[in-house]
Coordinates of C-alpha atoms and ligand atoms in Angstrom, one line a residue:
M1 CA 28.2 -25.2 12.6
K2 CA 29.3 -26.1 16.3
K3 CA 32.4 -25.4 17.9
D4 CA 35.0 -26.2 19.9
L5 CA 37.9 -25.4 21.7
L6 CA 40.8 -27.8 21.4
K7 CA 43.8 -25.2 21.2
L8 CA 44.3 -22.0 21.0
L9 CA 46.2 -22.9 17.2
D10 CA 42.5 -23.1 16.1
L11 CA 41.3 -19.6 17.4
S12 CA 42.0 -16.4 15.6
Q13 CA 43.1 -13.2 17.7
E14 CA 39.6 -11.7 17.4
D15 CA 38.5 -15.3 18.6
I16 CA 40.3 -14.9 21.9
H17 CA 39.7 -11.0 22.0
E18 CA 36.0 -12.2 22.0
I19 CA 36.4 -14.8 24.9
L20 CA 38.8 -12.3 26.9
D21 CA 36.0 -9.2 26.6
T22 CA 33.2 -12.0 27.6
A23 CA 35.4 -13.0 30.6
D24 CA 35.8 -9.7 31.7
Q25 CA 31.9 -8.8 31.6
M26 CA 31.2 -12.0 33.3
K27 CA 33.7 -11.2 36.2
F28 CA 31.8 -7.9 36.1
S29 CA 28.7 -9.8 36.7
Q30 CA 29.6 -11.8 39.1
K31 CA 31.1 -9.1 41.4
H32 CA 28.2 -6.9 41.3
R33 CA 25.4 -10.3 41.7
I34 CA 24.1 -9.4 38.3
A35 CA 22.7 -13.1 37.3
H36 CA 23.7 -14.4 34.2
D37 CA 22.1 -17.4 33.7
H38 CA 22.0 -18.1 29.8
L39 CA 22.9 -21.8 30.1
R40 CA 19.6 -22.5 32.2
G41 CA 18.5 -26.2 31.4
K42 CA 21.6 -27.0 30.1
A43 CA 24.2 -29.8 30.9
L44 CA 27.7 -30.2 30.9
A45 CA 29.3 -34.0 31.0
M46 CA 33.3 -33.3 32.2
I47 CA 35.4 -36.5 31.6
F48 CA 38.6 -36.8 33.7
E49 CA 41.4 -39.1 33.2
K50 CA 43.8 -37.1 35.0
N51 CA 43.8 -35.4 38.7
S52 CA 42.4 -31.8 38.9
T53 CA 41.1 -29.3 41.6
R54 CA 40.6 -25.9 39.6
T55 CA 39.5 -27.5 36.2
R56 CA 37.0 -29.3 37.9
V57 CA 35.6 -26.7 40.7
S58 CA 35.6 -23.8 38.3
F59 CA 33.9 -25.9 35.4
E60 CA 31.4 -27.0 38.0
V61 CA 30.4 -24.0 40.2
G62 CA 30.5 -21.9 36.2
M63 CA 28.0 -23.7 34.9
Y64 CA 25.9 -23.6 38.0
Q65 CA 26.1 -19.7 37.9
L66 CA 25.0 -20.0 34.2
G67 CA 21.9 -21.9 35.5
G68 CA 23.0 -25.1 33.7
H69 CA 24.5 -28.3 35.4
A70 CA 27.7 -29.7 35.1
L71 CA 28.2 -33.8 35.9
F72 CA 31.6 -35.6 36.5
L73 CA 32.7 -38.5 34.9
S74 CA 36.2 -39.9 35.8
G75 CA 37.9 -42.2 33.5
K76 CA 38.6 -44.8 35.7
E77 CA 34.8 -45.4 36.8
S78 CA 32.9 -44.6 33.5
Q79 CA 33.2 -47.2 30.6
I80 CA 35.7 -44.8 28.9
G81 CA 38.4 -46.8 31.5
R82 CA 37.0 -50.3 30.4
G83 CA 37.9 -49.2 26.9
E84 CA 34.5 -48.3 25.2
P85 CA 35.9 -46.2 22.1
V86 CA 35.5 -42.4 22.2
E87 CA 33.2 -42.7 19.0
D88 CA 30.9 -44.0 20.7
T89 CA 31.3 -42.2 23.6
A90 CA 30.7 -38.8 21.9
R91 CA 27.5 -40.0 20.4
V92 CA 26.0 -41.0 23.6
L93 CA 26.9 -37.8 25.5
A94 CA 25.5 -35.9 22.7
R95 CA 22.0 -37.2 23.2
Y96 CA 22.2 -36.4 26.8
C97 CA 24.3 -33.1 27.2
D98 CA 24.8 -30.2 25.5
G99 CA 28.6 -29.6 26.1
I100 CA 31.6 -32.2 27.1
M101 CA 34.8 -30.9 29.2
I102 CA 37.8 -33.3 28.8
R103 CA 40.9 -34.0 30.5
T104 CA 42.9 -36.7 29.4
F105 CA 46.7 -37.4 27.8
A106 CA 46.5 -37.4 23.7
Q107 CA 45.4 -34.2 22.1
A108 CA 44.2 -36.8 19.0
E109 CA 41.9 -38.6 21.4
V110 CA 40.0 -34.9 22.4
E111 CA 40.0 -33.9 18.6
E112 CA 38.7 -37.5 17.6
L113 CA 36.1 -36.9 20.3
A114 CA 35.2 -33.4 18.8
R115 CA 35.1 -34.8 15.1
K116 CA 32.4 -37.3 16.7
A117 CA 30.4 -35.2 19.2
S118 CA 27.7 -33.2 17.7
I119 CA 28.2 -30.5 20.5
P120 CA 31.0 -28.7 21.6
V121 CA 33.8 -29.9 23.1
I122 CA 36.4 -28.3 25.2
N123 CA 39.7 -29.1 25.9
G124 CA 40.7 -29.1 29.7
L125 CA 43.9 -30.0 29.1
T126 CA 45.9 -32.5 27.4
D127 CA 49.8 -33.5 27.2
F128 CA 49.8 -31.0 24.2
A129 CA 48.0 -28.2 25.4
H130 CA 45.9 -26.1 28.2
P131 CA 44.3 -23.9 26.9
C132 CA 41.3 -22.7 29.2
Q133 CA 44.5 -22.0 31.4
V134 CA 46.1 -19.9 28.9
L135 CA 42.8 -17.8 28.3
A136 CA 42.7 -16.9 32.0
D137 CA 46.3 -16.3 32.1
L138 CA 46.0 -13.7 29.2
M139 CA 42.9 -12.0 30.8
T140 CA 45.1 -11.7 34.3
V141 CA 47.8 -10.4 32.6
R142 CA 45.3 -7.5 30.4
E143 CA 43.6 -7.3 33.5
K144 CA 46.7 -6.1 35.6
M145 CA 49.0 -4.6 32.6
T146 CA 45.6 -3.2 30.8
R147 CA 47.0 -4.3 27.4
L148 CA 48.6 -7.6 25.9
E149 CA 50.1 -6.1 22.7
G150 CA 53.8 -5.3 22.8
L151 CA 54.7 -7.1 26.3
K152 CA 57.1 -9.6 26.5
L153 CA 56.4 -12.8 28.0
A154 CA 58.9 -14.9 29.3
F155 CA 58.4 -19.1 29.9
I156 CA 61.0 -20.5 32.0
G157 CA 60.6 -24.4 32.7
D158 CA 59.4 -27.7 30.7
G159 CA 58.5 -27.2 27.0
N160 CA 54.9 -28.7 27.8
N161 CA 51.4 -28.1 27.4
M162 CA 51.4 -24.8 29.1
A163 CA 54.5 -23.6 27.3
N164 CA 52.8 -24.7 23.7
S165 CA 49.8 -22.8 24.5
L166 CA 51.4 -19.7 25.8
I167 CA 53.2 -19.3 23.0
V168 CA 50.5 -19.5 20.4
G169 CA 48.2 -17.4 23.0
G170 CA 50.7 -14.8 23.4
L171 CA 51.9 -14.3 20.0
K172 CA 48.3 -14.4 18.6
C173 CA 47.8 -11.7 21.1
G174 CA 50.2 -9.8 20.1
M175 CA 53.2 -10.5 23.1
D176 CA 57.1 -11.3 22.5
V177 CA 57.5 -14.5 23.6
S178 CA 60.9 -15.8 25.1
V179 CA 61.1 -19.6 26.0
A180 CA 63.9 -21.2 27.8
C181 CA 64.2 -24.8 28.4
P182 CA 66.9 -27.8 29.0
E183 CA 67.4 -29.3 25.6
G184 CA 65.4 -32.4 25.0
Y185 CA 62.3 -30.5 26.6
D186 CA 61.7 -28.0 23.8
P187 CA 58.0 -27.3 23.0
D188 CA 56.0 -29.1 20.3
P189 CA 57.5 -28.8 16.8
V190 CA 54.0 -28.1 15.4
V191 CA 53.9 -24.7 18.1
L192 CA 57.5 -23.7 17.1
D193 CA 56.1 -23.9 13.4
F194 CA 53.4 -21.5 14.4
A195 CA 55.8 -19.3 15.7
K196 CA 57.9 -19.0 12.9
T197 CA 54.6 -17.6 10.9
A198 CA 54.1 -14.9 13.5
A199 CA 56.7 -13.1 11.7
D200 CA 55.2 -9.3 13.2
R201 CA 56.2 -10.4 16.6
K202 CA 59.5 -11.9 18.5
F203 CA 60.0 -15.1 19.7
E204 CA 63.0 -16.8 20.9
L205 CA 63.5 -20.6 22.3
L206 CA 66.7 -20.3 24.9
R207 CA 68.7 -22.3 27.0
D208 CA 69.4 -19.5 29.4
P209 CA 66.7 -18.0 31.8
A210 CA 68.4 -15.0 32.5
A211 CA 68.1 -14.2 28.5
A212 CA 64.6 -14.9 28.6
A213 CA 63.6 -13.1 31.5
A214 CA 65.4 -10.2 30.8
D215 CA 63.4 -6.8 30.5
A216 CA 60.2 -9.5 30.8
D217 CA 56.8 -7.9 31.9
V218 CA 55.4 -11.2 32.6
V219 CA 57.5 -14.4 33.9
I220 CA 55.6 -18.0 33.9
T221 CA 56.6 -21.1 34.9
D222 CA 55.1 -24.5 35.4
V223 CA 56.1 -27.8 36.8
W224 CA 58.8 -29.9 35.6
A225 CA 56.9 -32.9 35.6
S226 CA 53.6 -32.8 34.6
M227 CA 51.1 -35.6 35.4
G228 CA 51.7 -38.7 33.5
Q229 CA 55.3 -37.8 33.9
E230 CA 56.2 -38.9 37.7
E231 CA 58.4 -41.4 36.9
E232 CA 60.7 -39.1 35.1
R233 CA 60.7 -36.7 38.1
A234 CA 64.3 -37.4 39.2
V235 CA 65.9 -37.0 35.8
R236 CA 63.6 -33.9 35.3
E237 CA 64.7 -32.6 38.6
K238 CA 68.4 -32.7 37.7
A239 CA 67.8 -31.5 33.6
F240 CA 66.2 -28.4 35.3
T241 CA 68.8 -27.5 37.4
G242 CA 69.4 -23.4 37.4
Y243 CA 65.7 -23.0 35.9
C244 CA 64.2 -21.8 39.2
V245 CA 62.1 -18.8 38.7
D246 CA 64.0 -17.2 41.8
E247 CA 64.3 -13.2 43.5
K248 CA 68.2 -13.3 41.5
L249 CA 66.0 -14.0 38.3
M250 CA 63.2 -11.9 38.6
K251 CA 65.8 -9.0 39.2
L252 CA 66.4 -8.9 35.6
A253 CA 62.8 -8.9 34.5
H254 CA 61.1 -5.2 33.7
P255 CA 60.2 -3.3 37.2
G256 CA 56.6 -4.3 38.2
C257 CA 56.6 -7.5 36.1
M258 CA 54.0 -9.7 36.9
V259 CA 54.5 -13.8 37.4
Q260 CA 51.8 -16.6 36.5
H261 CA 51.8 -20.3 37.9
C262 CA 48.8 -22.3 36.4
L263 CA 49.3 -24.7 39.6
P264 CA 49.6 -26.8 41.5
A265 CA 53.0 -25.2 42.4
H266 CA 56.6 -26.7 43.7
R267 CA 58.4 -24.2 45.8
G268 CA 62.1 -24.3 45.2
E269 CA 61.7 -26.1 42.2
E270 CA 60.1 -24.1 39.3
I271 CA 59.5 -20.9 41.5
S272 CA 60.9 -20.2 44.9
A273 CA 58.9 -19.6 48.0
E274 CA 60.0 -16.1 48.2
V275 CA 58.8 -15.1 44.5
F276 CA 55.6 -17.3 44.9
E277 CA 54.6 -15.7 48.0
A278 CA 55.6 -12.1 46.5
H279 CA 53.2 -12.9 43.5
A280 CA 50.7 -14.6 45.2
D281 CA 47.6 -12.2 44.6
E282 CA 48.4 -12.3 41.2
I283 CA 48.9 -16.0 40.9
F284 CA 45.2 -16.7 42.4
E285 CA 43.6 -13.8 40.7
E286 CA 44.8 -15.8 37.8
A287 CA 43.4 -19.3 39.4
E288 CA 40.1 -17.3 39.9
N289 CA 40.2 -15.8 36.5
R290 CA 39.7 -19.6 35.1
L291 CA 36.2 -19.6 36.0
H292 CA 35.4 -15.8 34.5
A293 CA 37.5 -17.4 31.4
Q294 CA 35.7 -20.6 31.1
K295 CA 32.0 -19.1 31.9
A296 CA 32.8 -17.0 28.5
V297 CA 33.8 -20.2 26.8
L298 CA 30.6 -22.0 27.8
Y299 CA 28.6 -19.3 27.0
L300 CA 29.8 -18.6 23.7
L301 CA 30.1 -22.2 22.9
M302 CA 26.7 -23.9 24.4
R303 CA 24.4 -20.9 24.1
D304 CA 22.9 -21.9 20.7
Q305 CA 23.3 -25.8 21.6
Ligands
LIG1 N1 45.9 -25.0 36.4 C1 44.7 -26.1 36.7 O1 44.5 -26.7 35.6 O2 44.6 -26.8 37.8 P1 43.7 -28.6 38.0 O3 44.8 -29.1 37.6 O4 43.9 -28.4 39.7 O5 42.8 -28.3 37.3
LIG2 N1 51.8 -28.9 32.8 C1 51.1 -29.5 34.0 C2 49.7 -28.7 34.3 C3 48.9 -28.6 35.5 C4 47.7 -28.0 35.7 C5 50.3 -30.9 34.2 O1 50.0 -31.5 33.0 O2 50.4 -31.7 34.7

């Protein structure tokens, strides 16, 4: 049966570890120039209904390095933008390609695409989830801290796609997760329900960023207005006052605490310029690890197609 990567809720802890271990091997192979072209002759269709820099480039380069090919389909320029049903697009692409990566708005659209396509579907970001990014984040934290289990992850900001995926990914990997967000900007109820079931780990939903950051091993933030929320920007800037990851907040964290940001970052809003620059090496390592983590996902999902 084909496998998809639609959201981290669908993966077990073992699945996540398999991806992270394979990602480490991918990174090692690339650094030592060991060819890993197991997807030779295979093609990945990449559908983008939202903007992207990292996701597009890392998937395209990743497929190239694995010996395959990636093709870019923008929502606007393909027939998707003119209303061709997802189920028809799925059945057509499955006849040309060996996998589909999609970035869009509704999670339901990605789930529907996966149901109708006979080839693996990878979620490259929806309003609900950003699983590929969080796999890269977990990889980066494990690389620097040598483990995930028992560490405290603090997410400060909007209860958006990143918060949702970090809560699920962090808890599944044995981390304690504290989220601080203003009232009205909570993570998705499905994710909060999942968090209640992770009884062996500590999960907190707080309003106070200082309480969330206290003794954290990794502090993570993301934009206050995600793609598609541009018109809410002014309202959100007001609602998120006091939620900036700055030096004062970082002083409360564990010494040696890491900072992660999926990028693009808005300095002076969700993160101060000082904290961003002080942790730039970790943040750009995280961006690099998108490539390695996604190569692992592509390999594990598409090798048998
Ligand atoms: N972090 C991330 O997904 O970046 P892009 O929007 O540039 O793809
Ligand atoms: N939450 C952000 C992440 C961008 C990579 C967004 O959805 O726009």
